[in-house]
JSON list of C-alpha atoms in Angstrom, two decimals:
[
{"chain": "A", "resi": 222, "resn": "UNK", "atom": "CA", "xyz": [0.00, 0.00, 0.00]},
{"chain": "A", "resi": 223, "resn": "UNK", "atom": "CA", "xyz": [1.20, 3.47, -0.83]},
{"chain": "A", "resi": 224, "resn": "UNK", "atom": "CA", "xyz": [1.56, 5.52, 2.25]},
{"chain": "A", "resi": 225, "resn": "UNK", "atom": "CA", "xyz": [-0.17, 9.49, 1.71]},
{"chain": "A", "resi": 226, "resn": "UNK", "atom": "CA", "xyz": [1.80, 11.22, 3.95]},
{"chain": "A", "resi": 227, "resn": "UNK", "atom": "CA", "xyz": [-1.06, 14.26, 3.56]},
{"chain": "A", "resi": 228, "resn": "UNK", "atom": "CA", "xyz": [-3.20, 12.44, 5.67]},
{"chain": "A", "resi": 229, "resn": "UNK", "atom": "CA", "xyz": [-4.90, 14.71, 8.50]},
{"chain": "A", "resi": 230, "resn": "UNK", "atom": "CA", "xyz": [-6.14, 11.87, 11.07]},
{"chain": "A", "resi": 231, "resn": "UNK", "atom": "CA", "xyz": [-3.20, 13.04, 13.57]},
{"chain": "A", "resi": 232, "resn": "UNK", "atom": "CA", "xyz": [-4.06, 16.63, 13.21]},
{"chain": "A", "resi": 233, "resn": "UNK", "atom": "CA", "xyz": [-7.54, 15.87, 13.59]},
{"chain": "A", "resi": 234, "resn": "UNK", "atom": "CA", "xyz": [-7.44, 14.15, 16.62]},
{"chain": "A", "resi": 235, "resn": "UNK", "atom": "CA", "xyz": [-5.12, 16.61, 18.33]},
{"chain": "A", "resi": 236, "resn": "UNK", "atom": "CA", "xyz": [-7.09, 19.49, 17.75]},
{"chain": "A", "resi": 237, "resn": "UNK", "atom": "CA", "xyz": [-10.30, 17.64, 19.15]},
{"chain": "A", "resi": 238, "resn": "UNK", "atom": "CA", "xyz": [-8.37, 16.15, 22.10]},
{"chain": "A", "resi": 239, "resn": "UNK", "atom": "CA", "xyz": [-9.22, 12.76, 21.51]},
{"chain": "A", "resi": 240, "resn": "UNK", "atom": "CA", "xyz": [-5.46, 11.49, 21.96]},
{"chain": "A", "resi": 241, "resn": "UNK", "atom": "CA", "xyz": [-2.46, 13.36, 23.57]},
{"chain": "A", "resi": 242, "resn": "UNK", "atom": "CA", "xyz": [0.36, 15.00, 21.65]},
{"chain": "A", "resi": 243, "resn": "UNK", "atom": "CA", "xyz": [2.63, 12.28, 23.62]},
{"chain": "A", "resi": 244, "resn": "UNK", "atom": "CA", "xyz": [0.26, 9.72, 22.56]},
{"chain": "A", "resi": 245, "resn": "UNK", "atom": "CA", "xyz": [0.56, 10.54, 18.76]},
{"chain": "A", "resi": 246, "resn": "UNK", "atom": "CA", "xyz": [4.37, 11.18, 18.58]},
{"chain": "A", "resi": 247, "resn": "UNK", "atom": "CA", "xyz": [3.98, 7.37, 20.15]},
{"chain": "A", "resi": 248, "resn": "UNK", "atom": "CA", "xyz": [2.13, 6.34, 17.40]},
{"chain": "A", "resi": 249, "resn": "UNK", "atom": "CA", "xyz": [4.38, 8.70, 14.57]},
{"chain": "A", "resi": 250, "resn": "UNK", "atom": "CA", "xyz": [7.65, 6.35, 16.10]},
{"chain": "A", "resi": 251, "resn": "UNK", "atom": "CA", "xyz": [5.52, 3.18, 15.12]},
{"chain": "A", "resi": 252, "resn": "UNK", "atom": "CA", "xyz": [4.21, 4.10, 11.87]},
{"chain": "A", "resi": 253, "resn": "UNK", "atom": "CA", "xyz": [7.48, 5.55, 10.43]},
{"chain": "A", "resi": 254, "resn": "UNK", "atom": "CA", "xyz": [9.05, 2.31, 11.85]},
{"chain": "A", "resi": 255, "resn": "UNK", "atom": "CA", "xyz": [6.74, 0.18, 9.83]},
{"chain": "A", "resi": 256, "resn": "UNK", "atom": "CA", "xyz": [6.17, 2.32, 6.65]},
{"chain": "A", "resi": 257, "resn": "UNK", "atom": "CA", "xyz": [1.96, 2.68, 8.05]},
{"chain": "A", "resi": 258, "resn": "UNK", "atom": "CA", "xyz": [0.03, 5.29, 7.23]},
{"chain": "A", "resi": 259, "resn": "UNK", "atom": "CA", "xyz": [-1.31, 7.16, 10.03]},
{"chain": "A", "resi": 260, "resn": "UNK", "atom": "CA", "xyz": [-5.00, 4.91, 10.24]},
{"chain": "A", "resi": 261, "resn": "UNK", "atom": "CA", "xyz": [-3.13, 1.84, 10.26]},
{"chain": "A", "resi": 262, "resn": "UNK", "atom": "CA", "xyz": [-0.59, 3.24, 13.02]},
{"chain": "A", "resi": 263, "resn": "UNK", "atom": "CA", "xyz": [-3.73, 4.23, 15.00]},
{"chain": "A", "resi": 264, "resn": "UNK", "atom": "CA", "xyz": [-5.78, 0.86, 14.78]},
{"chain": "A", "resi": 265, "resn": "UNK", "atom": "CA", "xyz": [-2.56, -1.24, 14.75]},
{"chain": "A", "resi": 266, "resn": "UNK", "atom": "CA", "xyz": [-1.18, 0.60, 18.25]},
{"chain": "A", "resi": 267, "resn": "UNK", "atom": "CA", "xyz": [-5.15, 0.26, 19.67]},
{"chain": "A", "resi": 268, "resn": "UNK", "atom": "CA", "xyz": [-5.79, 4.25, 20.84]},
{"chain": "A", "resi": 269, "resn": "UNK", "atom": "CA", "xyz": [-8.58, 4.43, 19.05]},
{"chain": "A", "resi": 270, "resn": "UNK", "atom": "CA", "xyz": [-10.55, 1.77, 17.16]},
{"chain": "A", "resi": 271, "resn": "UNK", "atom": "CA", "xyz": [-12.09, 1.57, 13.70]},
{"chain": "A", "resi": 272, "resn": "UNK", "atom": "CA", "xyz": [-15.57, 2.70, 14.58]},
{"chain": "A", "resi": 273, "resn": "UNK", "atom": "CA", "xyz": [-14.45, 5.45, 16.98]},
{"chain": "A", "resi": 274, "resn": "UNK", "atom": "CA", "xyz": [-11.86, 6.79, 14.00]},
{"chain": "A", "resi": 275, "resn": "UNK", "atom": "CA", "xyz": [-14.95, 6.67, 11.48]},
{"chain": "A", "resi": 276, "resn": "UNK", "atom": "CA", "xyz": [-17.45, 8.62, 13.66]},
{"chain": "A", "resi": 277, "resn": "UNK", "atom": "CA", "xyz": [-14.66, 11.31, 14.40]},
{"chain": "A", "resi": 278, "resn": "UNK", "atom": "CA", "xyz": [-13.64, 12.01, 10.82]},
{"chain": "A", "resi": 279, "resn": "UNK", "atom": "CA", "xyz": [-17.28, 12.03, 9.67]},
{"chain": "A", "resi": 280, "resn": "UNK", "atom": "CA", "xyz": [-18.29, 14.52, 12.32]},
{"chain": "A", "resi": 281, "resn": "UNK", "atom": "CA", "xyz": [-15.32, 16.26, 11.42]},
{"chain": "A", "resi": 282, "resn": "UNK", "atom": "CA", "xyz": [-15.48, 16.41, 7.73]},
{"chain": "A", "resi": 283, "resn": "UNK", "atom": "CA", "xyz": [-19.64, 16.77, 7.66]},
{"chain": "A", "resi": 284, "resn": "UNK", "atom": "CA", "xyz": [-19.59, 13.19, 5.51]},
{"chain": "A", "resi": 285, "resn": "UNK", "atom": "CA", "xyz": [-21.97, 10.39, 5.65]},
{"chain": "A", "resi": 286, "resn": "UNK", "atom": "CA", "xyz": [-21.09, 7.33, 7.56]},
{"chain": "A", "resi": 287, "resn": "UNK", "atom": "CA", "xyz": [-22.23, 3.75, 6.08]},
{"chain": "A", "resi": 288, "resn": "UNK", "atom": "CA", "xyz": [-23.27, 1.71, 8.97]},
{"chain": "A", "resi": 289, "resn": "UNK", "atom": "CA", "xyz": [-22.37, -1.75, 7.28]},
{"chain": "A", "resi": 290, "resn": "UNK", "atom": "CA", "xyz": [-21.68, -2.44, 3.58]},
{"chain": "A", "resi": 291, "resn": "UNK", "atom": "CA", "xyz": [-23.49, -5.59, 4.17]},
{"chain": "A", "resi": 292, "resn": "UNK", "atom": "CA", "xyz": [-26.67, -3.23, 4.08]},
{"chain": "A", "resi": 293, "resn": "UNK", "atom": "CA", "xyz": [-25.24, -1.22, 1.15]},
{"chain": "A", "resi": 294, "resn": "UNK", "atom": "CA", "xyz": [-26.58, -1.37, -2.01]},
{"chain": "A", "resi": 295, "resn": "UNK", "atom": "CA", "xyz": [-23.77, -0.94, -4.45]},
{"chain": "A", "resi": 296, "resn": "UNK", "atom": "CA", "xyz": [-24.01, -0.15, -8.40]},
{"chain": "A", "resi": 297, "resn": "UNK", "atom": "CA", "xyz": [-22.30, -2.97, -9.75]},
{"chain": "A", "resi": 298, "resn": "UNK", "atom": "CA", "xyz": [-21.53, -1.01, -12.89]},
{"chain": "A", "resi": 299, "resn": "UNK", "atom": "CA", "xyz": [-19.68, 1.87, -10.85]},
{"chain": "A", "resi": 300, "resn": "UNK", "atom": "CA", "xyz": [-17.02, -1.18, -9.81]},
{"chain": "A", "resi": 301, "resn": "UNK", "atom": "CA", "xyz": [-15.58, -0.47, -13.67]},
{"chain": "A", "resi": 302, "resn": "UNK", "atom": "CA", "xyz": [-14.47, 3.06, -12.34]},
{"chain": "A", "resi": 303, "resn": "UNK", "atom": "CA", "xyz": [-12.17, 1.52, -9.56]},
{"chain": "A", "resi": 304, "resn": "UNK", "atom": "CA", "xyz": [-10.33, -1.82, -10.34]},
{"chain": "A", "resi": 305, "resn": "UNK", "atom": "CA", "xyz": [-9.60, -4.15, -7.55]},
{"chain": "A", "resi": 306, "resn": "UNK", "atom": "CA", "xyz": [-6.15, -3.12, -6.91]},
{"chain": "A", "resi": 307, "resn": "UNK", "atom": "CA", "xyz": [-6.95, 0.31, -7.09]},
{"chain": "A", "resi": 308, "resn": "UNK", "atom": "CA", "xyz": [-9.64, 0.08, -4.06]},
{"chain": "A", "resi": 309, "resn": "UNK", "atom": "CA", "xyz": [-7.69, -2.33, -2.45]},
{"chain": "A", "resi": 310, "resn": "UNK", "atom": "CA", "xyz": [-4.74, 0.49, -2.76]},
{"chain": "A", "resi": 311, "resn": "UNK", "atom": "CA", "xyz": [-6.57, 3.34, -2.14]},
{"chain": "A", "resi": 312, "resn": "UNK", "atom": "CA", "xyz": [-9.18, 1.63, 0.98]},
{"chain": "A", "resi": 313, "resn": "UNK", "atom": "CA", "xyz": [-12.37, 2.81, -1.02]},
{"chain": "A", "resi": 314, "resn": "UNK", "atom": "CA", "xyz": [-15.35, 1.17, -3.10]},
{"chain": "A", "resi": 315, "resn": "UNK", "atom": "CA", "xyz": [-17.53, 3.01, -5.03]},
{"chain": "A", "resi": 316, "resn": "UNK", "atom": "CA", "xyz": [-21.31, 2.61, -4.53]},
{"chain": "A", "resi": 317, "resn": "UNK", "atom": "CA", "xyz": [-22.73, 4.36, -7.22]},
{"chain": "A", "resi": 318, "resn": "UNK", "atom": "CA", "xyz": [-21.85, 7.22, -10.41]},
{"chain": "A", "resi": 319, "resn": "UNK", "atom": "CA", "xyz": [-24.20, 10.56, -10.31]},
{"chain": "A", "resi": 320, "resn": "UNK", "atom": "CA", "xyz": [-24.88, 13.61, -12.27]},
{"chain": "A", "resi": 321, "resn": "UNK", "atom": "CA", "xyz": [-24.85, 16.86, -10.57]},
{"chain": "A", "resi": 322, "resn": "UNK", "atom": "CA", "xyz": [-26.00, 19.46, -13.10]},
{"chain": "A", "resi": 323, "resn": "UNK", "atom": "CA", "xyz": [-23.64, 18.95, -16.48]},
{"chain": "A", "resi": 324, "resn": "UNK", "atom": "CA", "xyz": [-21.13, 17.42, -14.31]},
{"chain": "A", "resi": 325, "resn": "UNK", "atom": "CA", "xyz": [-20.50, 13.65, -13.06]},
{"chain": "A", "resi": 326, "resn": "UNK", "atom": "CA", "xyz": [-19.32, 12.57, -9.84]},
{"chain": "A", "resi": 327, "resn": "UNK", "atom": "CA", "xyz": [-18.56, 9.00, -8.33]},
{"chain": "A", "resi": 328, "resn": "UNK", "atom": "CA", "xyz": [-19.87, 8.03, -4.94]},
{"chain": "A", "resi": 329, "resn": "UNK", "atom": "CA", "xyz": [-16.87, 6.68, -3.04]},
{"chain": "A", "resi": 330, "resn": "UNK", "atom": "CA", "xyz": [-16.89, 5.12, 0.14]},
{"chain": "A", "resi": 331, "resn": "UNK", "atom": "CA", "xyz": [-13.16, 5.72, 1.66]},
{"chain": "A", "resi": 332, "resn": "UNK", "atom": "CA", "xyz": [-11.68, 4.78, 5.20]},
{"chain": "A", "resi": 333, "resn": "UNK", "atom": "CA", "xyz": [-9.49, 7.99, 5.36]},
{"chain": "A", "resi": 334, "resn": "UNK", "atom": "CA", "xyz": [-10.55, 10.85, 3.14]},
{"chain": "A", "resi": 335, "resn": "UNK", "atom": "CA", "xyz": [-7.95, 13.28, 4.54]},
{"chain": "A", "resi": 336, "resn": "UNK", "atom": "CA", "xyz": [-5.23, 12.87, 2.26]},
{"chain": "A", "resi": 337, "resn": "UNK", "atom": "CA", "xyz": [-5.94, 15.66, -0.48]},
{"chain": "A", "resi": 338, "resn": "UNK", "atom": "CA", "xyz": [-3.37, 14.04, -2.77]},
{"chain": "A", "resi": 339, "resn": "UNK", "atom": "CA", "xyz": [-5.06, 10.64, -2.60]},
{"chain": "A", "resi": 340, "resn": "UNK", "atom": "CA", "xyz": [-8.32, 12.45, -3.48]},
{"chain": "A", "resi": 341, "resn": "UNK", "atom": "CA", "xyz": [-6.94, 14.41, -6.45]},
{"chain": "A", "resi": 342, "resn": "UNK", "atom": "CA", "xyz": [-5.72, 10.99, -7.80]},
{"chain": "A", "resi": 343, "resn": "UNK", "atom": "CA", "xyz": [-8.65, 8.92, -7.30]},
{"chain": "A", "resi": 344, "resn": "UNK", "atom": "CA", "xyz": [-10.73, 12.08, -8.93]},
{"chain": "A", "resi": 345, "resn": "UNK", "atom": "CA", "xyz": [-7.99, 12.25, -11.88]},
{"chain": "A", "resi": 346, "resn": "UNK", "atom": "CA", "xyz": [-8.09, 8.56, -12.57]},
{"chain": "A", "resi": 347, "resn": "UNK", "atom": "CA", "xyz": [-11.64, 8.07, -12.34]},
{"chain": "A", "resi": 348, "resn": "UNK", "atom": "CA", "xyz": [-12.65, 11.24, -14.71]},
{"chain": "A", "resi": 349, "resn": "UNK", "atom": "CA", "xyz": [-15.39, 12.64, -12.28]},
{"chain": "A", "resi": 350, "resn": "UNK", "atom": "CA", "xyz": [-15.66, 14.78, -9.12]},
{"chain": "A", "resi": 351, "resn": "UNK", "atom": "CA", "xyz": [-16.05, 12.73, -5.71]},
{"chain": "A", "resi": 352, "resn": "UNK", "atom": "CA", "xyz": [-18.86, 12.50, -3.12]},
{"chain": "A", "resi": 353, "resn": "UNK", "atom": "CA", "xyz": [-17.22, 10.99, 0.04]},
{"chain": "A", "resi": 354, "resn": "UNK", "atom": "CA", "xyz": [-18.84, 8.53, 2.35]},
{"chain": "A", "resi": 355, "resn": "UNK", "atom": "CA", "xyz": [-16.96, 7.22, 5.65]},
{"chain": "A", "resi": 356, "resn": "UNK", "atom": "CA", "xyz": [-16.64, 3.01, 6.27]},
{"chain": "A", "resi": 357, "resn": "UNK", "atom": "CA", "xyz": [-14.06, 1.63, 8.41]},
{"chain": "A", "resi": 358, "resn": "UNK", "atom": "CA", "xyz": [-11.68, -0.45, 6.75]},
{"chain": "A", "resi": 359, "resn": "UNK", "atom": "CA", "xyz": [-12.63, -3.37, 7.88]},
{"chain": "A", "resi": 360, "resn": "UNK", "atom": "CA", "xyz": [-16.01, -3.07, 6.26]},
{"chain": "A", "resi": 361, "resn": "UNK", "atom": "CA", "xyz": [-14.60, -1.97, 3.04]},
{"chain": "A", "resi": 362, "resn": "UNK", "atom": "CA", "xyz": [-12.17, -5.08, 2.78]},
{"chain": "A", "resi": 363, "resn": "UNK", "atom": "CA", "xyz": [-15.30, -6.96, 3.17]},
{"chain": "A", "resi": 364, "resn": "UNK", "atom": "CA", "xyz": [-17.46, -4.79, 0.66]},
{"chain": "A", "resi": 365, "resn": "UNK", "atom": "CA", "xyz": [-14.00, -4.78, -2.07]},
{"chain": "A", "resi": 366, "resn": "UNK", "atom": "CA", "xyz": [-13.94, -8.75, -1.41]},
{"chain": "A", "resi": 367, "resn": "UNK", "atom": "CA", "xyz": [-17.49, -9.48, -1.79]},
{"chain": "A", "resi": 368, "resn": "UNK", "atom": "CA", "xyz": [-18.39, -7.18, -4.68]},
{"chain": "A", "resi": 369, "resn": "UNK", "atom": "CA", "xyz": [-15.40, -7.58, -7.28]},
{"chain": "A", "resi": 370, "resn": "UNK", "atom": "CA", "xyz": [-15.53, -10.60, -9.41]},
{"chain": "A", "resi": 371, "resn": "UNK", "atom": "CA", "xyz": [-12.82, -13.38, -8.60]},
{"chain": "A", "resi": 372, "resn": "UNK", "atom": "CA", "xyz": [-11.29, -12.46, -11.84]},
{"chain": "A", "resi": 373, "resn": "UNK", "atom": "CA", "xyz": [-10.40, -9.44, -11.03]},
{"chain": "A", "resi": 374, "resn": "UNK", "atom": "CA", "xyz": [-9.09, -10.65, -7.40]},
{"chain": "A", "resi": 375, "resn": "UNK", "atom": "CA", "xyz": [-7.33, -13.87, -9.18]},
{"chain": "A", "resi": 376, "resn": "UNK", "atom": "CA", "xyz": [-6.28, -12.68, -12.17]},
{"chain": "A", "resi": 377, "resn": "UNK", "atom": "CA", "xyz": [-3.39, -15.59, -12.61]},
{"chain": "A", "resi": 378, "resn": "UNK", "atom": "CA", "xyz": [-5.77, -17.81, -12.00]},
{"chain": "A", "resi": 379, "resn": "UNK", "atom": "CA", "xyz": [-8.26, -16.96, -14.63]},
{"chain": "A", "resi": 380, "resn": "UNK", "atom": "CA", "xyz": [-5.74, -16.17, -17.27]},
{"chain": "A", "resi": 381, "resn": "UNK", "atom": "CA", "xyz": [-6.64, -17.52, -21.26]},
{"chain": "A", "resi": 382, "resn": "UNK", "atom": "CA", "xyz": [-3.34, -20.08, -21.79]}
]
């Protein structure tokens, strides 16, 4: 996984006082020792778990929060937009493709939408403005496993000899 180093989840949580300045340079030491981005460090070092991260960054941010993509109902077609490795990559699914006016946008459900680089490439790569959503990555693992066609998650496997 690429690591954004953009990402806003320590400032975040700092300036809400949800962890300690100690308790964050903690967590920096870890993730630049394993090459994490800051969610991982965060999850992986247990300050703050999955759910708690997702409620603070969509209160935060103003963004919706899916409860559970096992209640989501995804647009198969808008999978086309973001190949496996690229939502695998970037922690996101997208759940469905909208027009706003003359313009397009892809709904994209994302773990960590701080990173304004990651969204500029996403947005770049996929042709069309974003509308955010917040999962935890746990549930979009499951969602990205469930939803793309083995195929695409296998593709030795399935290759024409």
């Amino acid at each position: 996984n690429l690591v954004y180093l953009d990402s806003q989840i320590f400032e975040i949580l700092t300036a809400r006082r949800i962890l300690s300045s100690d308790s964050l340079k903690l967590v920096e030491t870890y993730r630049r020792k394993w090459g994490l981005d800051q969610y991982d460090a965060l999850i992986q070092t247990s300050l703050i778990s999955d759910e708690e991260l997702k409620v603070v960054l969509a209160e935060q941010l103003k963004l919706p929060v899916v409860d559970s993509t096992d209640q989501l109902q995804l647009d198969k077609d808008c999978l086309k937009f973001v190949d496996f490795k690229d939502a695998k990559r970037w922690w996101s699914i997208p759940a469905a493709y909208i027009t706003e006016g003359k313009s397009q946008a892809l709904v994209l459900i994302m773990s960590d939408p701080t990173s304004e680089e990651l969204r500029a490439e996403i947005s770049k790569k996929v042709g069309a403005n974003l509308r955010l959503s917040l999962a935890t990555r746990q549930e979009i693992r499951t969602a990205i496993y469930r939803e793309y066609p083995l195929e695409q998650q296998l593709p030795k496997t399935f290759m024409k000899k």
